[in-house]
Short mmCIF file of C-alpha atoms in Angstrom, two decimals:
data_model
loop_
_atom_site.label_atom_id
_atom_site.label_comp_id
_atom_site.label_asym_id
_atom_site.label_seq_id
_atom_site.Cartn_x
_atom_site.Cartn_y
_atom_site.Cartn_z
CA UNK A 1 -25.77 -6.21 165.98
CA UNK A 2 -23.11 -8.63 166.30
CA UNK A 3 -23.60 -11.43 168.62
CA UNK A 4 -20.99 -13.77 169.99
CA UNK A 5 -22.74 -17.06 171.51
CA UNK A 6 -21.61 -20.61 172.51
CA UNK A 7 -18.37 -21.81 174.15
CA UNK A 8 -16.12 -21.11 172.06
CA UNK A 9 -13.61 -18.08 170.55
CA UNK A 10 -14.24 -15.42 167.83
CA UNK A 11 -11.41 -13.33 166.72
CA UNK A 12 -12.21 -10.56 164.65
CA UNK A 13 -8.54 -9.31 163.04
CA UNK A 14 -9.70 -6.66 160.33
CA UNK A 15 -10.71 -2.93 160.17
CA UNK A 16 -14.82 -3.39 161.30
CA UNK A 17 -17.19 -1.16 159.75
CA UNK A 18 -19.80 -2.26 162.19
CA UNK A 19 -22.22 0.57 163.78
CA UNK A 20 -24.46 -1.49 165.82
CA UNK A 21 -24.55 -3.40 168.69
CA UNK A 22 -21.86 -6.13 169.95
CA UNK A 23 -23.53 -8.53 172.58
CA UNK A 24 -21.49 -10.92 174.25
CA UNK A 25 -23.39 -13.55 176.05
CA UNK A 26 -21.05 -16.16 176.20
CA UNK A 27 -17.40 -17.55 175.05
CA UNK A 28 -15.09 -15.29 174.18
CA UNK A 29 -14.62 -12.40 171.26
CA UNK A 30 -11.09 -11.98 170.74
CA UNK A 31 -9.47 -8.37 168.97
CA UNK A 32 -6.56 -7.19 168.50
CA UNK A 33 -6.66 -3.38 168.02
CA UNK A 34 -10.09 -1.00 168.67
CA UNK A 35 -10.88 -1.06 165.09
CA UNK A 36 -11.61 -4.66 165.09
CA UNK A 37 -14.87 -3.44 167.22
CA UNK A 38 -16.41 -1.63 164.70
CA UNK A 39 -17.15 2.44 165.38
CA UNK A 40 -15.72 4.04 168.22
CA UNK A 41 -19.08 4.43 169.67
CA UNK A 42 -20.69 0.97 168.91
CA UNK A 43 -21.81 -0.12 172.61
CA UNK A 44 -20.61 -3.31 174.07
CA UNK A 45 -22.48 -5.85 176.31
CA UNK A 46 -21.32 -8.11 178.64
CA UNK A 47 -24.21 -10.89 179.62
CA UNK A 48 -21.52 -13.65 180.52
CA UNK A 49 -18.99 -13.24 177.92
CA UNK A 50 -15.47 -12.50 177.82
CA UNK A 51 -13.75 -10.06 175.56
CA UNK A 52 -9.88 -11.00 174.83
CA UNK A 53 -7.48 -7.70 174.20
CA UNK A 54 -4.17 -9.49 172.58
CA UNK A 55 -2.35 -6.17 171.60
CA UNK A 56 -0.87 -3.25 173.72
CA UNK A 57 -1.91 0.16 173.29
CA UNK A 58 -5.48 0.09 174.84
CA UNK A 59 -5.57 1.30 177.85
CA UNK A 60 -9.27 1.88 178.36
CA UNK A 61 -12.49 1.13 175.93
CA UNK A 62 -12.53 4.61 174.23
CA UNK A 63 -15.84 5.93 173.46
CA UNK A 64 -17.42 2.75 173.10
CA UNK A 65 -20.82 2.50 175.73
CA UNK A 66 -20.71 -0.37 178.12
CA UNK A 67 -23.81 -2.00 180.26
CA UNK A 68 -21.43 -1.26 183.38
CA UNK A 69 -24.83 -1.79 185.77
CA UNK A 70 -26.02 -4.86 184.59
CA UNK A 71 -22.22 -6.31 183.23
CA UNK A 72 -21.67 -9.82 183.38
CA UNK A 73 -18.44 -11.20 182.20
CA UNK A 74 -14.83 -10.60 181.84
CA UNK A 75 -11.57 -9.43 180.32
CA UNK A 76 -9.21 -11.66 178.96
CA UNK A 77 -6.18 -8.58 178.70
CA UNK A 78 -3.82 -11.27 176.88
CA UNK A 79 -0.53 -9.48 176.40
CA UNK A 80 1.51 -8.87 179.62
CA UNK A 81 2.35 -5.48 178.91
CA UNK A 82 -1.47 -4.03 178.52
CA UNK A 83 -3.39 -2.68 181.10
CA UNK A 84 -7.28 -1.68 181.11
CA UNK A 85 -8.33 0.67 183.62
CA UNK A 86 -12.07 0.39 184.89
CA UNK A 87 -13.47 4.44 185.57
CA UNK A 88 -17.13 3.81 185.53
CA UNK A 89 -19.29 2.34 188.11
CA UNK A 90 -19.47 -1.25 187.65
CA UNK A 91 -22.45 -3.25 189.00
CA UNK A 92 -24.85 -2.01 191.89
CA UNK A 93 -25.83 -3.55 195.20
CA UNK A 94 -28.68 -5.60 193.40
CA UNK A 95 -26.96 -6.63 189.99
CA UNK A 96 -26.50 -10.11 189.77
CA UNK A 97 -23.97 -11.67 187.91
CA UNK A 98 -19.98 -11.90 187.69
CA UNK A 99 -16.39 -9.52 186.75
CA UNK A 100 -13.53 -12.08 185.78
CA UNK A 101 -10.15 -11.33 184.95
CA UNK A 102 -7.98 -13.76 182.59
CA UNK A 103 -4.80 -12.54 180.94
CA UNK A 104 -1.43 -11.66 181.68
CA UNK A 105 -1.63 -8.35 181.39
CA UNK A 106 -3.10 -5.70 184.16
CA UNK A 107 -6.80 -4.53 184.99
CA UNK A 108 -6.58 -1.37 187.07
CA UNK A 109 -9.82 -0.13 189.31
CA UNK A 110 -9.41 3.60 190.23
CA UNK A 111 -12.00 6.14 190.76
CA UNK A 112 -14.76 3.68 189.92
CA UNK A 113 -17.12 1.26 191.97
CA UNK A 114 -16.89 -2.61 191.17
CA UNK A 115 -20.23 -4.30 192.95
CA UNK A 116 -20.50 -8.00 191.85
CA UNK A 117 -21.93 -11.06 193.27
CA UNK A 118 -18.90 -12.85 192.23
CA UNK A 119 -15.32 -11.18 191.39
CA UNK A 120 -12.99 -13.78 190.05
CA UNK A 121 -9.28 -12.73 189.41
CA UNK A 122 -8.05 -15.92 187.66
CA UNK A 123 -4.68 -14.34 186.10
CA UNK A 124 -2.36 -11.55 185.56
CA UNK A 125 -2.10 -8.57 187.72
CA UNK A 126 -5.13 -6.65 189.28
CA UNK A 127 -4.70 -3.39 190.76
CA UNK A 128 -7.42 -1.33 192.91
CA UNK A 129 -5.77 2.10 193.61
CA UNK A 130 -6.93 5.52 195.24
CA UNK A 131 -10.62 6.03 195.11
CA UNK A 132 -11.24 2.70 193.44
CA UNK A 133 -13.51 0.07 195.41
CA UNK A 134 -14.68 -3.85 194.59
CA UNK A 135 -17.22 -5.27 196.39
CA UNK A 136 -18.22 -9.27 196.14
CA UNK A 137 -21.91 -9.48 197.47
CA UNK A 138 -20.97 -13.47 197.25
CA UNK A 139 -17.11 -14.56 197.61
CA UNK A 140 -13.82 -13.38 195.40
CA UNK A 141 -11.15 -14.97 194.66
CA UNK A 142 -7.65 -14.28 193.51
CA UNK A 143 -6.01 -17.49 191.53
CA UNK A 144 -8.56 -20.02 190.18
CA UNK A 145 -7.08 -21.47 187.47
CA UNK A 146 -4.51 -24.29 187.17
CA UNK A 147 -1.79 -24.09 186.74
CA UNK A 148 -1.55 -20.53 186.68
CA UNK A 149 -1.02 -17.41 189.13
CA UNK A 150 -2.74 -14.10 189.70
CA UNK A 151 -1.91 -11.05 192.05
CA UNK A 152 -4.25 -8.32 193.71
CA UNK A 153 -2.32 -5.07 194.22
CA UNK A 154 -4.39 -2.42 196.71
CA UNK A 155 -2.75 0.84 197.00
CA UNK A 156 -3.21 4.23 197.88
CA UNK A 157 -7.14 4.31 199.89
CA UNK A 158 -8.33 1.40 197.41
CA UNK A 159 -10.54 -0.98 199.08
CA UNK A 160 -11.47 -4.49 198.66
CA UNK A 161 -14.92 -6.22 200.32
CA UNK A 162 -16.08 -9.43 200.14
CA UNK A 163 -19.15 -10.00 202.00
CA UNK A 164 -18.25 -14.10 201.67
CA UNK A 165 -15.27 -16.15 201.59
CA UNK A 166 -12.10 -14.26 200.43
CA UNK A 167 -9.81 -17.30 198.55
CA UNK A 168 -5.81 -15.83 197.92
CA UNK A 169 -4.88 -19.27 195.91
CA UNK A 170 -8.12 -21.09 195.51
CA UNK A 171 -8.23 -24.32 193.88
CA UNK A 172 -5.42 -27.33 193.47
CA UNK A 173 -2.52 -26.36 191.38
CA UNK A 174 -3.75 -22.42 191.89
CA UNK A 175 -1.57 -19.62 192.81
CA UNK A 176 -2.75 -16.35 194.60
CA UNK A 177 -0.91 -13.29 195.76
CA UNK A 178 -2.23 -10.59 197.90
CA UNK A 179 0.08 -7.32 198.47
CA UNK A 180 -2.03 -4.45 200.44
CA UNK A 181 0.05 -1.12 201.05
CA UNK A 182 -0.57 2.34 202.04
CA UNK A 183 -3.90 3.13 203.61
CA UNK A 184 -5.79 0.56 201.62
CA UNK A 185 -8.01 -1.99 203.19
CA UNK A 186 -9.58 -5.32 202.96
CA UNK A 187 -12.39 -6.87 204.38
CA UNK A 188 -13.81 -10.23 204.54
CA UNK A 189 -16.63 -12.89 205.80
CA UNK A 190 -13.80 -15.89 206.01
CA UNK A 191 -10.13 -15.26 204.44
CA UNK A 192 -8.25 -18.18 203.11
CA UNK A 193 -4.69 -18.00 202.39
CA UNK A 194 -4.01 -21.40 200.16
CA UNK A 195 -7.53 -22.74 200.43
CA UNK A 196 -7.67 -26.36 199.00
CA UNK A 197 -5.41 -28.98 197.61
CA UNK A 198 -1.85 -27.78 196.52
CA UNK A 199 -3.45 -24.34 195.98
CA UNK A 200 -0.57 -21.89 197.31
CA UNK A 201 -1.68 -18.24 198.60
CA UNK A 202 0.66 -15.04 199.48
CA UNK A 203 -0.02 -12.10 201.48
CA UNK A 204 2.24 -9.17 201.85
CA UNK A 205 0.81 -6.53 204.30
CA UNK A 206 3.19 -3.20 204.50
CA UNK A 207 0.37 -0.93 205.21
CA UNK A 208 -3.55 -0.18 205.39
CA UNK A 209 -5.27 -3.27 206.90
CA UNK A 210 -6.84 -6.92 206.83
CA UNK A 211 -9.76 -8.00 208.81
CA UNK A 212 -12.43 -11.00 208.70
CA UNK A 213 -15.65 -10.29 210.28
CA UNK A 214 -17.55 -13.25 211.46
CA UNK A 215 -16.69 -16.85 212.84
CA UNK A 216 -14.08 -18.21 214.71
CA UNK A 217 -12.21 -20.61 212.44
CA UNK A 218 -8.46 -19.64 212.75
CA UNK A 219 -5.80 -22.29 211.42
CA UNK A 220 -2.40 -22.17 210.43
CA UNK A 221 -1.71 -25.14 208.81
CA UNK A 222 -2.51 -28.62 210.13
CA UNK A 223 -5.54 -30.11 212.00
CA UNK A 224 -6.81 -33.64 211.36
CA UNK A 225 -8.08 -32.65 206.98
CA UNK A 226 -6.87 -34.71 204.32
CA UNK A 227 -7.84 -33.05 201.43
CA UNK A 228 -6.18 -29.93 201.62
CA UNK A 229 -2.79 -31.08 203.07
CA UNK A 230 -0.88 -30.14 199.98
CA UNK A 231 -2.22 -26.66 200.52
CA UNK A 232 0.44 -23.87 200.96
CA UNK A 233 -0.43 -20.60 203.21
CA UNK A 234 2.13 -17.45 203.81
CA UNK A 235 1.42 -14.34 205.38
CA UNK A 236 4.12 -11.80 206.01
CA UNK A 237 3.48 -8.72 207.76
CA UNK A 238 6.13 -5.39 208.13
CA UNK A 239 3.31 -2.92 208.82
CA UNK A 240 -0.32 -1.91 208.72
CA UNK A 241 -3.09 -3.75 210.54
CA UNK A 242 -3.88 -7.83 210.30
CA UNK A 243 -7.01 -8.07 213.13
CA UNK A 244 -10.45 -9.22 213.79
CA UNK A 245 -9.16 -12.47 212.00
CA UNK A 246 -11.03 -15.08 213.85
CA UNK A 247 -12.25 -16.67 210.62
CA UNK A 248 -8.96 -16.83 208.95
CA UNK A 249 -6.88 -20.23 207.60
CA UNK A 250 -3.16 -19.48 206.53
CA UNK A 251 -2.43 -22.93 204.51
CA UNK A 252 -5.99 -25.03 205.42
CA UNK A 253 -4.35 -28.58 206.65
CA UNK A 254 -1.33 -28.42 204.79
CA UNK A 255 1.57 -25.76 205.88
CA UNK A 256 0.94 -22.30 206.86
CA UNK A 257 2.88 -19.42 208.03
CA UNK A 258 2.51 -16.03 209.49
CA UNK A 259 6.09 -13.68 210.45
CA UNK A 260 4.81 -10.83 211.97
CA UNK A 261 7.81 -8.18 211.74
CA UNK A 262 5.96 -5.00 212.49
CA UNK A 263 2.50 -3.64 213.59
CA UNK A 264 -0.01 -4.35 216.66
#
């Protein structure tokens, strides 16, 4: 067994003959080629750690068995041209833990259901496409690292549900972008577009729907707050439905703008 623990980064750069399990409980395990992970059938266990993929040519994790039902960790897809596709169910309604996305590359969720306590899309692009769904039972965030940005693209009939808050541009200095098209849907208890500090959030709605489910805290910038006066939020609707948004803040106490060019 190979065990990645601690807050640091371990890099595997040579062909590995390991035929046991790889366990990641903390920190980052960095690899460039599939051969760095040992034999093709080596199981990967995510229990708090992150797998960094630095080169292109992966697409998925091949025949590596992954603890999808109890998954707790993340992917750092470092190469801008690389993508990893999740086609297995990840987590379940009772599973604790987090799914995190780092790096400039792309994470695709297609024909798979992701259910985790928290879903944190820190960097790069995440695409939820047809027959793909993501549910965060606590909260979700797009853009939670300074000074980087993150994009969530909702396509086909993809679904994203946050039982708690859904933050597009979460912490000061971060930028989040959400694009909803086709018949995709986003549902959240409360939607923040540019939540705090100098965070920036942008939402594009060309099809599908966005809705919030609770509360009565609607704001487009302004207000008397002092901590979030530099936040920025922008929503542009050229199609689709933006409804039941009684619990939505665009720009927090800073600058907010909502352009409705089409749709009810």
